[in-house]
Tab-separated table of C-alpha atoms and ligand atoms in Angstrom:
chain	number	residue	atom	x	y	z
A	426	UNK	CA	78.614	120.860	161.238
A	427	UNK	CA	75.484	122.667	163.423
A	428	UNK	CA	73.086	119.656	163.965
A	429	UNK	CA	70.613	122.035	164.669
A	430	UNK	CA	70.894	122.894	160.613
A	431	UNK	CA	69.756	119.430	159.435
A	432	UNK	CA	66.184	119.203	158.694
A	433	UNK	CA	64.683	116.089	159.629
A	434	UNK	CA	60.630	115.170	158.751
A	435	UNK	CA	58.329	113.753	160.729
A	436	UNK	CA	55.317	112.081	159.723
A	437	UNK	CA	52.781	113.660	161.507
A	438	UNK	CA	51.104	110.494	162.539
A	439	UNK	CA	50.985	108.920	166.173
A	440	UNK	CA	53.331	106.420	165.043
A	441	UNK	CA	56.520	108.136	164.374
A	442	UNK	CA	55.645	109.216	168.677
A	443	UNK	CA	58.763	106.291	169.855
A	444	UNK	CA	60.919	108.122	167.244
A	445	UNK	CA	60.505	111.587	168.145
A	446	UNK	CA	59.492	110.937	172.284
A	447	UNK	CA	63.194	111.810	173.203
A	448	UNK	CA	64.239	113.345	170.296
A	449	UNK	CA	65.732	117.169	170.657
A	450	UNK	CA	68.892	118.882	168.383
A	451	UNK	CA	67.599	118.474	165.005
A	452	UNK	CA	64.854	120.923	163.017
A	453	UNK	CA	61.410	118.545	162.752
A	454	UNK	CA	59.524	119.364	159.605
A	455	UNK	CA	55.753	117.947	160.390
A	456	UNK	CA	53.781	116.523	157.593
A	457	UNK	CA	52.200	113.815	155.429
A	458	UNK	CA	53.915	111.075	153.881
A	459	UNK	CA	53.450	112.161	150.253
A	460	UNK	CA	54.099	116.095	151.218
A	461	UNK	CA	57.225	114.807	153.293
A	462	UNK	CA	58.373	112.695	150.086
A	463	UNK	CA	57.865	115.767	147.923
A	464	UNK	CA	60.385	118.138	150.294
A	465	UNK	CA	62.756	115.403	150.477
A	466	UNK	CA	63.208	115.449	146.527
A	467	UNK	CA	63.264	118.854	146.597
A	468	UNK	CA	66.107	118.993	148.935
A	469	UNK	CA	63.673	121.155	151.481
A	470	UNK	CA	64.415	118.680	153.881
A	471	UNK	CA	67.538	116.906	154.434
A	472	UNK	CA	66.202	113.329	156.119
A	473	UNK	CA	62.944	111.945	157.398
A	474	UNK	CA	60.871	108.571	158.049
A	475	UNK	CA	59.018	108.301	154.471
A	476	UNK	CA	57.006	106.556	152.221
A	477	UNK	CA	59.624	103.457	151.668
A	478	UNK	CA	58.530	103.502	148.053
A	479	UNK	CA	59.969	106.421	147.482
A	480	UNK	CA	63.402	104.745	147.575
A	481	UNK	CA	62.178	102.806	144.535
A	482	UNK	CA	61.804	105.697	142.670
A	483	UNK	CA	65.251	107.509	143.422
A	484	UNK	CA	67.582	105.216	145.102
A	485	UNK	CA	70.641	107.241	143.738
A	486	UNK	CA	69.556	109.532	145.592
A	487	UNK	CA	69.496	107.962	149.229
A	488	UNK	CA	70.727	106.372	152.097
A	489	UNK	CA	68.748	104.177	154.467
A	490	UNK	CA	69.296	104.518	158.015
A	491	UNK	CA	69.815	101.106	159.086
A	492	UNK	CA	68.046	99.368	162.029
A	493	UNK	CA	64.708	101.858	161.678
A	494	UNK	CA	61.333	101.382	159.825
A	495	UNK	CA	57.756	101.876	160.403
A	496	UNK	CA	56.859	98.183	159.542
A	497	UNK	CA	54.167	95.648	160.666
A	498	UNK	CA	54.615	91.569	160.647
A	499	UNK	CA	50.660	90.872	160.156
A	500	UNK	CA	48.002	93.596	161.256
A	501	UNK	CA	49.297	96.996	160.913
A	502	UNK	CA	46.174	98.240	162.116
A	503	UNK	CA	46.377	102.122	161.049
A	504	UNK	CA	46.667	101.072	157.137
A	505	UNK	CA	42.908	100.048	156.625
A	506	UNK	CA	40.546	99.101	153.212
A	507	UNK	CA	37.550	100.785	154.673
A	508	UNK	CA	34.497	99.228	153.204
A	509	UNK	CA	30.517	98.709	153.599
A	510	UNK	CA	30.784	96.183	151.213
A	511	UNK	CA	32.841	92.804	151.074
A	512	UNK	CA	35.571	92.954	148.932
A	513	UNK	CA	34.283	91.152	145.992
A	514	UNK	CA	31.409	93.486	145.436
A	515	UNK	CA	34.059	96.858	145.384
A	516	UNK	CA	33.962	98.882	142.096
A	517	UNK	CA	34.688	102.361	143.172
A	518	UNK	CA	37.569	103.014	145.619
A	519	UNK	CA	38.958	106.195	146.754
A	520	UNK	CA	42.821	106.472	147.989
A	521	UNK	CA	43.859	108.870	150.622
A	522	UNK	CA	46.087	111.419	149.101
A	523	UNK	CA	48.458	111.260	152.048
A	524	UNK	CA	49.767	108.041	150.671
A	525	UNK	CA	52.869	106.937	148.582
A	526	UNK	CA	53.452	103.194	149.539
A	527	UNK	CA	50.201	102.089	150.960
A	528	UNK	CA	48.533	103.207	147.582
A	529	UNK	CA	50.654	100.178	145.678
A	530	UNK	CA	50.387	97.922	148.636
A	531	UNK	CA	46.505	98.515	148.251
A	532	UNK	CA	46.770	97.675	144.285
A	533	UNK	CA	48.877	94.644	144.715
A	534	UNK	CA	46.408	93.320	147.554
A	535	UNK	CA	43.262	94.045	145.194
A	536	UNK	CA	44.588	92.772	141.487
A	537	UNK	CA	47.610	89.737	142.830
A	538	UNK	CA	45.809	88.736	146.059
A	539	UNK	CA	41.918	89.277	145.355
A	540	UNK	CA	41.476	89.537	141.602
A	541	UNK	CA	40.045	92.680	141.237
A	542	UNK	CA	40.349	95.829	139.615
A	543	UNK	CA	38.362	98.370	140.970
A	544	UNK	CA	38.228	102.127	139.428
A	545	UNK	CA	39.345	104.663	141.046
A	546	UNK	CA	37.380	107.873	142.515
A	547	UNK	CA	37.260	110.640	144.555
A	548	UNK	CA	33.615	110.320	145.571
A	549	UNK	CA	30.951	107.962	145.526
A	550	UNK	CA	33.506	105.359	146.531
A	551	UNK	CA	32.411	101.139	147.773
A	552	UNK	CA	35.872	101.247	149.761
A	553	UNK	CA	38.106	104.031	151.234
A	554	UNK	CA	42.050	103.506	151.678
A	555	UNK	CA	42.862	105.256	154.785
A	556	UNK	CA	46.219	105.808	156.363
A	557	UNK	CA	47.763	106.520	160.540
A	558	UNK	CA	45.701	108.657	162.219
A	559	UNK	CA	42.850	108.821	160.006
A	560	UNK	CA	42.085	105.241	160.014
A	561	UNK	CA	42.583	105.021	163.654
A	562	UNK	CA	40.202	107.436	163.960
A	563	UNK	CA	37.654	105.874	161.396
A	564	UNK	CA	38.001	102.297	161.730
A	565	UNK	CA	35.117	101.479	163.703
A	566	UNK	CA	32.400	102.914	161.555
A	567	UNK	CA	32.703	100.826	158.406
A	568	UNK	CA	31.209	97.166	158.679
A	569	UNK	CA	34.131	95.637	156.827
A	570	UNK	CA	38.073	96.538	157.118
A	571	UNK	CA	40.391	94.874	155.454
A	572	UNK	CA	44.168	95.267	156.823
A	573	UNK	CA	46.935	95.976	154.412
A	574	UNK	CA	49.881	94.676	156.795
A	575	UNK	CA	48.031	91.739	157.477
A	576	UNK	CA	46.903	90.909	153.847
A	577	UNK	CA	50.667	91.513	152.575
A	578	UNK	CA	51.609	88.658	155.404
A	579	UNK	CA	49.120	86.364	154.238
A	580	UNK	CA	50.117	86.246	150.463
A	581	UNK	CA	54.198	86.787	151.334
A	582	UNK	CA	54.574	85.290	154.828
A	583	UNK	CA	56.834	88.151	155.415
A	584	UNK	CA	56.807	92.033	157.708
A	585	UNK	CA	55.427	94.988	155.248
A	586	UNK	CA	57.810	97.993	155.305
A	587	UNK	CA	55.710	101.429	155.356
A	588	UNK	CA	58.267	104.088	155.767
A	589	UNK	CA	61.947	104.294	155.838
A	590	UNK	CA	64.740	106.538	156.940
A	591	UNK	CA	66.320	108.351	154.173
A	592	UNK	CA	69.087	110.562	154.249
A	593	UNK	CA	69.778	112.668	151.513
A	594	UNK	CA	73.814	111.943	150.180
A	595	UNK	CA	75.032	115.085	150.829
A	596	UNK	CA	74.408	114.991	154.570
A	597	UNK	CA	78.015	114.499	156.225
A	598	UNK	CA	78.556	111.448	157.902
A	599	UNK	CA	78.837	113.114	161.813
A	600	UNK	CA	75.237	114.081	161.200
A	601	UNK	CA	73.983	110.630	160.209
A	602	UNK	CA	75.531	109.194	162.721
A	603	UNK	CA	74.180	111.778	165.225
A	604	UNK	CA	70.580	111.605	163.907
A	605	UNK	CA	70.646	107.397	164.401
A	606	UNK	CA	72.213	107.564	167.986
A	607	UNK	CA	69.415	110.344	168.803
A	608	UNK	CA	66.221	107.847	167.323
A	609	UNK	CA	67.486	104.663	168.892
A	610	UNK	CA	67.655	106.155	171.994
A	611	UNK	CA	64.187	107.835	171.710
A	612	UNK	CA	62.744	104.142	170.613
A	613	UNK	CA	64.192	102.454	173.618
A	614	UNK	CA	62.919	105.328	175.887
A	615	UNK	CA	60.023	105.807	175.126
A	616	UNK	CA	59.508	101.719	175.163
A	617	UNK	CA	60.632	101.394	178.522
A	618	UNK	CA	58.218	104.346	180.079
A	619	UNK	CA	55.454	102.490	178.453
A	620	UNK	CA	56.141	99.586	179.937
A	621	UNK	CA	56.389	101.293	183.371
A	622	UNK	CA	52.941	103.359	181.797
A	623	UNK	CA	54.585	106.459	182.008
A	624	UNK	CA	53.793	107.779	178.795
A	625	UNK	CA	50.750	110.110	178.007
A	626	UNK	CA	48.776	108.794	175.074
A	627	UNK	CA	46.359	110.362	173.441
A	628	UNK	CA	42.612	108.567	173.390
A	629	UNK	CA	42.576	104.649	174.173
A	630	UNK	CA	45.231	103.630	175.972
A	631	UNK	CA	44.709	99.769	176.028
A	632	UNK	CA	44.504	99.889	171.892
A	633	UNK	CA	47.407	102.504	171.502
A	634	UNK	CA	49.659	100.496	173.679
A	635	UNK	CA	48.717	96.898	171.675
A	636	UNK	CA	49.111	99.517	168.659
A	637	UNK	CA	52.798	100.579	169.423
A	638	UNK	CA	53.642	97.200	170.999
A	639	UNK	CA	52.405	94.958	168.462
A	640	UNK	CA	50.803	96.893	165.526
A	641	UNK	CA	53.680	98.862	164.173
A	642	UNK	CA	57.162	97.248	163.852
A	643	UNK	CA	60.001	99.852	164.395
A	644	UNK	CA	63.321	97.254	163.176
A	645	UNK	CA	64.672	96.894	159.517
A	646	UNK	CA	66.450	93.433	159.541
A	647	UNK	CA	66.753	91.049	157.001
A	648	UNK	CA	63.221	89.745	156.345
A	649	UNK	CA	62.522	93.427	156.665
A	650	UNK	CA	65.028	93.895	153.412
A	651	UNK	CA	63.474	90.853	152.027
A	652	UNK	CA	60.488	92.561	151.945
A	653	UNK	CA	61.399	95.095	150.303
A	654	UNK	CA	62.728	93.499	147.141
A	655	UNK	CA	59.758	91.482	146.860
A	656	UNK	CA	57.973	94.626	147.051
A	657	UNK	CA	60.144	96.278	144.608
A	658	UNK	CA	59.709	93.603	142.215
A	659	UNK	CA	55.808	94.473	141.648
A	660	UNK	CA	56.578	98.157	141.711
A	661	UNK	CA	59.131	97.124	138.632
A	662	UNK	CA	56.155	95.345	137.599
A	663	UNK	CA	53.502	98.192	138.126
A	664	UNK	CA	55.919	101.218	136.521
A	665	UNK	CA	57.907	99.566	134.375
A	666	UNK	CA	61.128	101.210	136.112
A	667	UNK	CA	63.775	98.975	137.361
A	668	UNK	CA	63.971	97.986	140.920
A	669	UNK	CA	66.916	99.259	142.615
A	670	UNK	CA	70.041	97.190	141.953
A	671	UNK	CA	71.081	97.257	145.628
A	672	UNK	CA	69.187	98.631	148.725
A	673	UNK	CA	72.087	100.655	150.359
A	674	UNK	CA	71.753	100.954	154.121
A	675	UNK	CA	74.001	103.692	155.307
A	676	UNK	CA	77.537	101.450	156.805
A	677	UNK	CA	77.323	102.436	160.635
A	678	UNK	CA	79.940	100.256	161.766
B	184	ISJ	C1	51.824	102.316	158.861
B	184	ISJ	C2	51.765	103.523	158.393
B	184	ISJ	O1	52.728	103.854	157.508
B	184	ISJ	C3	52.726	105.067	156.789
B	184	ISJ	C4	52.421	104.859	155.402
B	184	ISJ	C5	53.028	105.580	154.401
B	184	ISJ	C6	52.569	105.479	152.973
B	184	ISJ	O2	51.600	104.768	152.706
B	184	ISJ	O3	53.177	106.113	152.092
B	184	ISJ	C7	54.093	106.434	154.734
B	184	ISJ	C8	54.553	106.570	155.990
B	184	ISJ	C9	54.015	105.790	157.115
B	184	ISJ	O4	53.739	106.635	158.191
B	184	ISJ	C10	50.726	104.471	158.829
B	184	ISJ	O5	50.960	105.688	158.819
B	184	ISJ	O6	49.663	104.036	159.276
């Protein structure tokens, strides 16, 4: 098959930059989570680094790309609670639309961690949930922030697990394979010209480097998968659908 056929999205956030840096032979489809989540349902898109809840919600569907997440183990620092109040005073919050995953992290941080059950709005808000580049770009203007990666640590002692891979089941096996090889070798390139500062960033480049270095966690391993259960077990929980049986990484080897 034409790799140049397979249509791959992108979250249109700085931190899918390692996956994409090198990246050439595919079609990238740009856009938010949830509107990335929506075309891969749809069958608009064939793959692409996505909310990883939506795997809860149609795992029949799926396979994961192993090795490959947008993760965090503690402070995540781009998924933010975004607050001029402390927490325990928060009635009103508003949730970025842009969000699948992060919206259930935020409710299982509020009601299992904190206690608290604040109503949700879409103006007039106490707190703002903001996601990638918008909180990036907001995070200094609110007097409290509270961060989701590094809350989820705190209560699990484990990595949080944003986005995943997911490749539609019809896509042959040549182009899976093909797709992995080309985002593995765009992570470790663009890793090493950073190191050697050879990469343009955009805006700070002391925060974006500790950002991509040790903000955002780009490996699935096992505490990674670990995570994920756990995590499916309060969507289960939260929905009342049943968690995946099995989380089925796509067998490279
Ligand atoms: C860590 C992040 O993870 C993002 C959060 C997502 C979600 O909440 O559904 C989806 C994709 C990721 O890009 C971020 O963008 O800041």
């Amino acid at each position: 098959m034409f790799l140049q056929m397979l249509r791959v999205g992108k979250v249109a956030y700085l931190n899918t930059l390692p996956m994409f840096y090198s990246f050439g032979g595919f079609k990238l489809v740009e856009g938010h989570p949830t509107e990335l989540v929506k075309k891969l349902r749809a069958g608009e898109i064939d793959a692409g680094i996505v909310s990883s809840a939506e795997y809860f919600f149609n795992p029949q569907d799926y396979y994961i790309l192993p090795d490959i997440s947008i993760s965090s183990k503690g402070k995540v620092c781009s998924v933010l609670l975004l607050s001029n109040k402390p927490l325990e005073e928060v009635e009103k919050v508003r949730i970025t639309p842009n969000s699948l995953t992060s919206r259930y992290l935020l409710t299982f941080v509020l009601k299992e961690v904190h206690g608290i059950a604040p109503k949700e709005v879409t103006e007039g808000e106490d707190a703002l949930l903001l996601i990638g580049d918008e909180a990036l770009n907001l995070r200094e203007l609110y007097r409290f922030t509270y961060d989701l990666g590094e809350e989820w640590f705190n209560a699990t002692g484990l990595p949080f697990v944003f986005a995943l891979f997911l490749i539609r089941k019809d896509v042959p096996e040549e182009g899976i394979r093909a797709l992995h090889r080309e985002l593995k070798t765009s992570i470790q390139t663009f890793f090493a010209d950073l190191k050697k500062d050879r990469v343009q960033l955009p805006g700070n480049k002391d925060f974006l480097k500790h950002y991509f270095s040790n903000c955002i966690d780009y490996e699935l391993g096992a505490e990674h998968l670990k995570s994920l259960r756990r995590f499916f077990t309060f969507l289960e929980r939260e929905t009342g659908k049943s968690a995946p049986e099995f989380i089925s990484l796509f067998p490279l080897l």
